[in-house]
Coordinates of C-alpha atoms in Angstrom, one line a residue:
M23 CA -10.5 -44.4 58.5
T24 CA -12.6 -45.8 61.0
E25 CA -12.6 -44.2 64.6
T26 CA -13.2 -46.7 67.5
R27 CA -13.4 -46.3 71.1
S28 CA -11.6 -49.1 73.1
L29 CA -13.7 -52.2 73.6
P30 CA -13.7 -54.4 76.4
A31 CA -12.0 -57.9 76.2
Q32 CA -13.9 -59.9 73.6
P33 CA -15.1 -63.4 74.0
A34 CA -13.2 -66.3 72.4
A35 CA -13.8 -66.3 68.8
S36 CA -14.5 -70.2 68.4
A37 CA -18.1 -70.0 69.4
L38 CA -20.8 -67.8 70.8
A39 CA -20.7 -68.3 74.6
S40 CA -24.3 -69.1 74.9
A41 CA -27.3 -69.6 72.3
L42 CA -30.3 -67.4 71.9
D43 CA -33.1 -68.0 74.2
G44 CA -35.8 -65.6 72.7
P45 CA -36.4 -63.0 70.4
L46 CA -34.7 -60.5 72.4
V47 CA -31.1 -59.9 73.7
S48 CA -29.9 -57.5 76.3
T49 CA -27.2 -54.9 75.8
Q50 CA -25.1 -56.8 78.2
W51 CA -25.6 -60.0 76.1
L52 CA -24.4 -58.2 73.1
A53 CA -21.6 -56.6 74.9
D54 CA -20.4 -59.9 76.2
H55 CA -20.5 -61.7 72.7
L56 CA -19.2 -58.8 70.4
G57 CA -16.6 -60.3 68.1
A58 CA -17.6 -63.9 68.8
E59 CA -17.3 -66.0 65.7
G60 CA -20.6 -66.4 63.8
L61 CA -22.2 -63.1 65.3
V62 CA -23.4 -60.7 62.8
V63 CA -24.8 -57.4 64.1
L64 CA -27.0 -55.4 61.8
D65 CA -28.4 -51.9 62.0
A66 CA -31.7 -51.8 60.3
T67 CA -32.7 -48.0 60.9
V68 CA -34.9 -46.1 58.4
I69 CA -35.5 -42.5 58.6
P70 CA -38.8 -40.8 57.8
S71 CA -38.5 -37.9 55.3
R72 CA -40.7 -35.9 53.0
D73 CA -40.1 -35.1 49.4
A74 CA -40.2 -31.7 47.6
E75 CA -44.2 -31.9 47.7
G76 CA -44.2 -32.4 51.4
R77 CA -45.2 -36.1 50.9
P78 CA -44.0 -38.5 53.7
G79 CA -41.6 -41.1 52.5
Y80 CA -38.5 -43.0 53.9
V81 CA -34.9 -43.0 53.3
S82 CA -31.7 -45.0 54.2
A83 CA -30.1 -44.3 57.4
R84 CA -26.7 -45.2 56.0
P85 CA -25.0 -41.8 56.6
A86 CA -26.1 -42.0 60.2
F87 CA -24.8 -45.5 60.5
A88 CA -21.4 -44.0 59.4
D89 CA -21.5 -41.5 62.0
G90 CA -22.1 -43.9 64.9
R91 CA -23.0 -47.7 65.2
I92 CA -22.3 -50.6 67.5
P93 CA -18.6 -51.9 66.8
G94 CA -18.4 -54.4 64.1
S95 CA -21.9 -53.9 62.9
A96 CA -23.2 -53.9 59.1
F97 CA -25.8 -51.8 57.8
A98 CA -29.1 -53.7 56.6
D99 CA -30.8 -51.5 54.1
L100 CA -34.6 -52.1 54.4
V101 CA -35.5 -49.4 51.9
A102 CA -33.6 -51.3 49.2
E103 CA -32.0 -54.4 49.5
F104 CA -34.4 -56.0 52.2
S105 CA -37.4 -54.8 50.4
D106 CA -39.1 -55.3 46.9
G107 CA -38.4 -51.9 45.3
D108 CA -40.6 -52.8 42.3
A109 CA -43.8 -53.5 44.5
P110 CA -46.5 -51.0 44.4
F111 CA -46.5 -50.6 48.3
A112 CA -43.6 -49.5 50.5
F113 CA -41.5 -52.1 52.3
T114 CA -43.1 -55.1 50.8
R115 CA -41.1 -58.3 51.6
P116 CA -38.6 -59.3 48.9
A117 CA -38.6 -62.7 46.9
A118 CA -36.5 -65.4 48.5
D119 CA -33.6 -65.2 46.2
A120 CA -33.4 -61.4 46.8
F121 CA -33.4 -61.7 50.4
A122 CA -30.6 -64.5 50.2
R123 CA -28.6 -62.0 48.2
A124 CA -29.3 -59.1 50.7
A125 CA -28.3 -61.4 53.6
A126 CA -25.2 -62.6 52.2
A127 CA -24.1 -59.0 51.4
V128 CA -24.2 -58.1 55.0
G129 CA -22.4 -61.2 56.1
V130 CA -25.1 -63.6 57.2
G131 CA -24.7 -67.3 56.4
A132 CA -26.1 -70.6 57.5
E133 CA -24.4 -70.4 60.9
S134 CA -24.8 -67.1 61.7
T135 CA -26.2 -65.7 64.8
V136 CA -28.0 -62.4 63.9
V137 CA -28.7 -59.4 66.3
V138 CA -30.7 -56.6 64.8
Y139 CA -30.9 -53.2 66.1
D140 CA -32.1 -49.6 65.3
S141 CA -32.0 -46.1 66.7
A142 CA -35.7 -45.6 66.8
L143 CA -38.4 -47.6 68.7
G144 CA -37.2 -51.2 67.6
Q145 CA -39.8 -51.3 64.7
W146 CA -37.2 -51.4 62.0
A147 CA -35.2 -54.0 63.9
S148 CA -38.5 -56.1 64.5
R149 CA -39.2 -56.1 60.9
L150 CA -35.9 -57.5 59.8
W151 CA -36.1 -60.0 62.6
Y152 CA -39.6 -61.0 61.3
L153 CA -38.2 -61.3 57.6
F154 CA -35.3 -63.6 58.7
R155 CA -37.5 -65.9 60.4
A156 CA -40.1 -65.8 57.8
F157 CA -37.5 -66.9 55.2
G158 CA -36.1 -69.8 57.5
H159 CA -33.4 -68.4 59.7
E160 CA -34.3 -68.8 63.3
R161 CA -31.0 -67.7 64.9
V162 CA -31.8 -64.0 65.0
A163 CA -33.0 -61.7 67.8
V164 CA -33.6 -57.9 68.5
L165 CA -31.3 -55.9 70.6
D166 CA -33.6 -54.7 73.4
G167 CA -33.5 -50.9 73.4
G168 CA -31.4 -50.6 70.4
L169 CA -28.9 -48.1 69.8
T170 CA -30.6 -45.6 72.3
K171 CA -30.2 -47.9 75.2
W172 CA -26.6 -49.0 74.2
T173 CA -25.3 -45.5 73.9
A174 CA -27.1 -44.4 77.1
E175 CA -25.1 -46.9 79.1
G176 CA -21.9 -45.6 77.8
R177 CA -21.1 -48.7 75.7
P178 CA -18.5 -48.4 72.7
V179 CA -19.4 -47.0 69.3
E180 CA -17.4 -46.7 66.2
S181 CA -17.7 -44.3 63.0
G182 CA -16.4 -44.4 59.7
D183 CA -16.5 -46.8 56.7
A184 CA -17.7 -50.4 57.4
Q185 CA -17.2 -53.4 55.5
A186 CA -19.4 -56.3 56.0
R187 CA -17.5 -59.6 56.6
P188 CA -18.3 -62.2 54.0
A189 CA -20.6 -65.1 55.0
T190 CA -18.8 -68.2 55.4
S191 CA -21.7 -70.3 54.0
P192 CA -24.6 -69.5 51.9
L193 CA -28.0 -68.9 53.7
P194 CA -30.6 -71.4 52.8
V195 CA -33.7 -69.4 52.1
A196 CA -37.5 -70.5 51.6
E197 CA -40.6 -68.6 52.5
R198 CA -42.2 -70.4 55.3
P199 CA -45.9 -70.6 55.7
G200 CA -47.6 -69.1 58.7
F201 CA -46.1 -65.8 58.5
W202 CA -48.0 -63.7 56.1
V203 CA -51.7 -62.9 55.1
G204 CA -52.9 -61.0 52.3
T205 CA -55.8 -58.6 51.7
E206 CA -58.3 -61.4 51.0
E207 CA -57.7 -63.3 54.2
V208 CA -57.9 -59.8 56.2
A209 CA -61.1 -59.0 54.5
A210 CA -62.6 -62.4 55.3
I211 CA -61.8 -61.7 59.1
V212 CA -63.5 -58.3 58.7
E213 CA -66.5 -60.0 57.2
G214 CA -66.7 -62.7 59.8
A215 CA -66.0 -65.5 57.3
R216 CA -62.7 -66.4 58.9
A217 CA -61.6 -66.5 62.5
G218 CA -58.9 -64.0 63.7
A219 CA -58.2 -60.8 65.5
L220 CA -56.9 -57.8 63.8
V221 CA -54.2 -55.7 65.7
C222 CA -53.1 -52.3 64.4
G223 CA -49.8 -51.0 65.4
T224 CA -49.9 -47.4 64.0
P225 CA -49.8 -44.4 66.7
A226 CA -52.9 -43.9 68.7
R227 CA -53.8 -40.7 66.8
D228 CA -53.5 -42.3 63.3
F229 CA -55.5 -45.3 64.6
A230 CA -58.2 -43.0 65.7
A231 CA -58.4 -41.3 62.3
R232 CA -58.5 -44.7 60.3
H233 CA -58.2 -48.4 60.9
I234 CA -59.6 -51.7 59.5
P235 CA -63.0 -52.5 61.2
G236 CA -62.7 -54.5 64.3
S237 CA -59.1 -53.8 64.9
T238 CA -57.5 -53.4 68.4
S239 CA -55.0 -50.5 68.8
A240 CA -51.5 -51.7 70.0
P241 CA -49.0 -48.8 69.0
V242 CA -45.5 -49.6 69.7
A243 CA -44.8 -46.8 72.1
R244 CA -47.3 -48.4 74.5
L245 CA -45.1 -51.5 74.6
L246 CA -42.0 -49.9 75.6
D247 CA -40.2 -48.3 78.4
R248 CA -39.7 -44.7 76.9
E249 CA -36.7 -44.0 78.9
T250 CA -34.7 -46.9 77.5
N251 CA -36.8 -47.9 74.3
A252 CA -36.8 -51.5 75.7
F253 CA -39.8 -53.6 75.7
L254 CA -41.7 -53.7 78.9
P255 CA -41.3 -56.4 81.3
V256 CA -43.4 -59.5 80.5
P257 CA -46.2 -58.7 83.2
Q258 CA -46.7 -55.2 82.0
L259 CA -46.5 -56.2 78.4
R260 CA -49.2 -58.8 79.1
E261 CA -51.3 -55.9 80.6
A262 CA -50.8 -53.6 77.7
L263 CA -52.0 -56.2 75.2
A264 CA -54.7 -57.8 77.4
D265 CA -57.4 -57.0 74.9
V266 CA -55.3 -58.8 72.2
L267 CA -54.6 -61.8 74.1
A268 CA -58.1 -62.2 75.1
A269 CA -59.2 -62.3 71.4
P270 CA -59.5 -65.6 69.3
G271 CA -56.6 -66.4 67.2
P272 CA -54.9 -66.2 64.7
I273 CA -53.7 -62.6 65.4
V274 CA -53.2 -60.5 62.3
V275 CA -51.0 -57.6 63.1
Y276 CA -50.7 -54.6 60.5
C277 CA -49.9 -50.9 60.4
G278 CA -49.1 -48.5 57.7
A279 CA -46.4 -50.5 55.9
G280 CA -45.9 -53.5 57.8
I281 CA -43.2 -52.2 60.1
A282 CA -44.7 -51.2 63.4
A283 CA -46.7 -54.3 62.9
A284 CA -43.5 -56.4 63.2
A285 CA -42.8 -54.9 66.8
D286 CA -46.4 -56.1 67.7
A287 CA -45.5 -59.4 66.4
L288 CA -42.4 -59.5 68.4
A289 CA -44.2 -58.5 71.6
L290 CA -46.8 -61.2 71.2
T291 CA -43.9 -63.6 70.7
L292 CA -42.6 -62.8 73.9
L293 CA -45.9 -63.4 75.4
G294 CA -45.9 -67.0 74.0
R295 CA -48.2 -66.5 71.1
D296 CA -47.2 -68.6 68.0
D297 CA -50.2 -67.7 65.7
V298 CA -49.2 -64.2 64.7
L299 CA -49.4 -63.3 61.2
L300 CA -48.4 -59.9 59.4
Y301 CA -50.4 -58.4 56.9
D302 CA -47.5 -57.2 54.7
G303 CA -49.5 -54.6 52.6
S304 CA -51.0 -53.3 55.6
L305 CA -53.1 -50.1 55.3
G306 CA -51.1 -49.0 52.1
E307 CA -52.6 -51.9 50.2
W308 CA -55.9 -52.0 52.1
T309 CA -56.8 -48.3 51.3
A310 CA -55.7 -48.6 47.7
D311 CA -59.2 -50.3 47.2
P312 CA -61.8 -47.4 47.6
A313 CA -64.3 -49.8 48.5
A314 CA -62.4 -51.4 51.4
P315 CA -64.1 -50.5 54.6
L316 CA -62.4 -48.2 57.1
A317 CA -63.3 -47.4 60.6
S318 CA -62.5 -44.3 62.9
A319 CA -62.8 -43.2 66.3
A320 CA -64.9 -40.3 65.5

């Protein structure tokens, strides 16, 4: 049985009251549109873990989703369904047909407006936002501040079992150009054979320990208001990313596994950059080659 706090009056189910006007929506926007026809709300949270030998890894946050979530939301599993589990590197993007099946399973169709959130720093939600856009679905946004800000404001949550509403129409999916780069392209930038700037989204101490030569550090935490987990206002965000914005494009973002990098991509999109590419393999793939150069702050 699902336990739900009382919800405010819902908007008319005939259509969303207003269209998305950017890659973020506020908690108020979502509260105003919960229950609207065509709106799909997804929790993309992933939980860091360690195996029996103490090695770091990740597990699905589905149990936590059942304990408390935004009303009406479905769970989008980035560990399994929205990643290629057979790939050698964590969180590798899935093939187009696999992405289409995963999207349909959580109720996303051609006419859906998708809002994604997580209970972390927004990096998981940003990753799913990036995937939807890369596969051709533009009506998608991240909830600014995620579940942290939503609950801090005393907004309603629900718990218990959840069933995704079936999509009313299939989601047409095709991988679009201009979203991804591979190791060869990154190596060409490092060697100076290709124009571009490298931006690393790993935490500052990890960046200091190792990064791809020539990279600028842009950890996700630096881009957020730490009290609310919401992105900084545009002027402050522009200041935080001043070194990145001054560099020649395209801007290639990466991190450990292509997750935090998606939050960097979202921030740069907020600042008007349309030349951002994500290195999907990120450091996981780069460091798999013992000959690939690495730099440190030491």
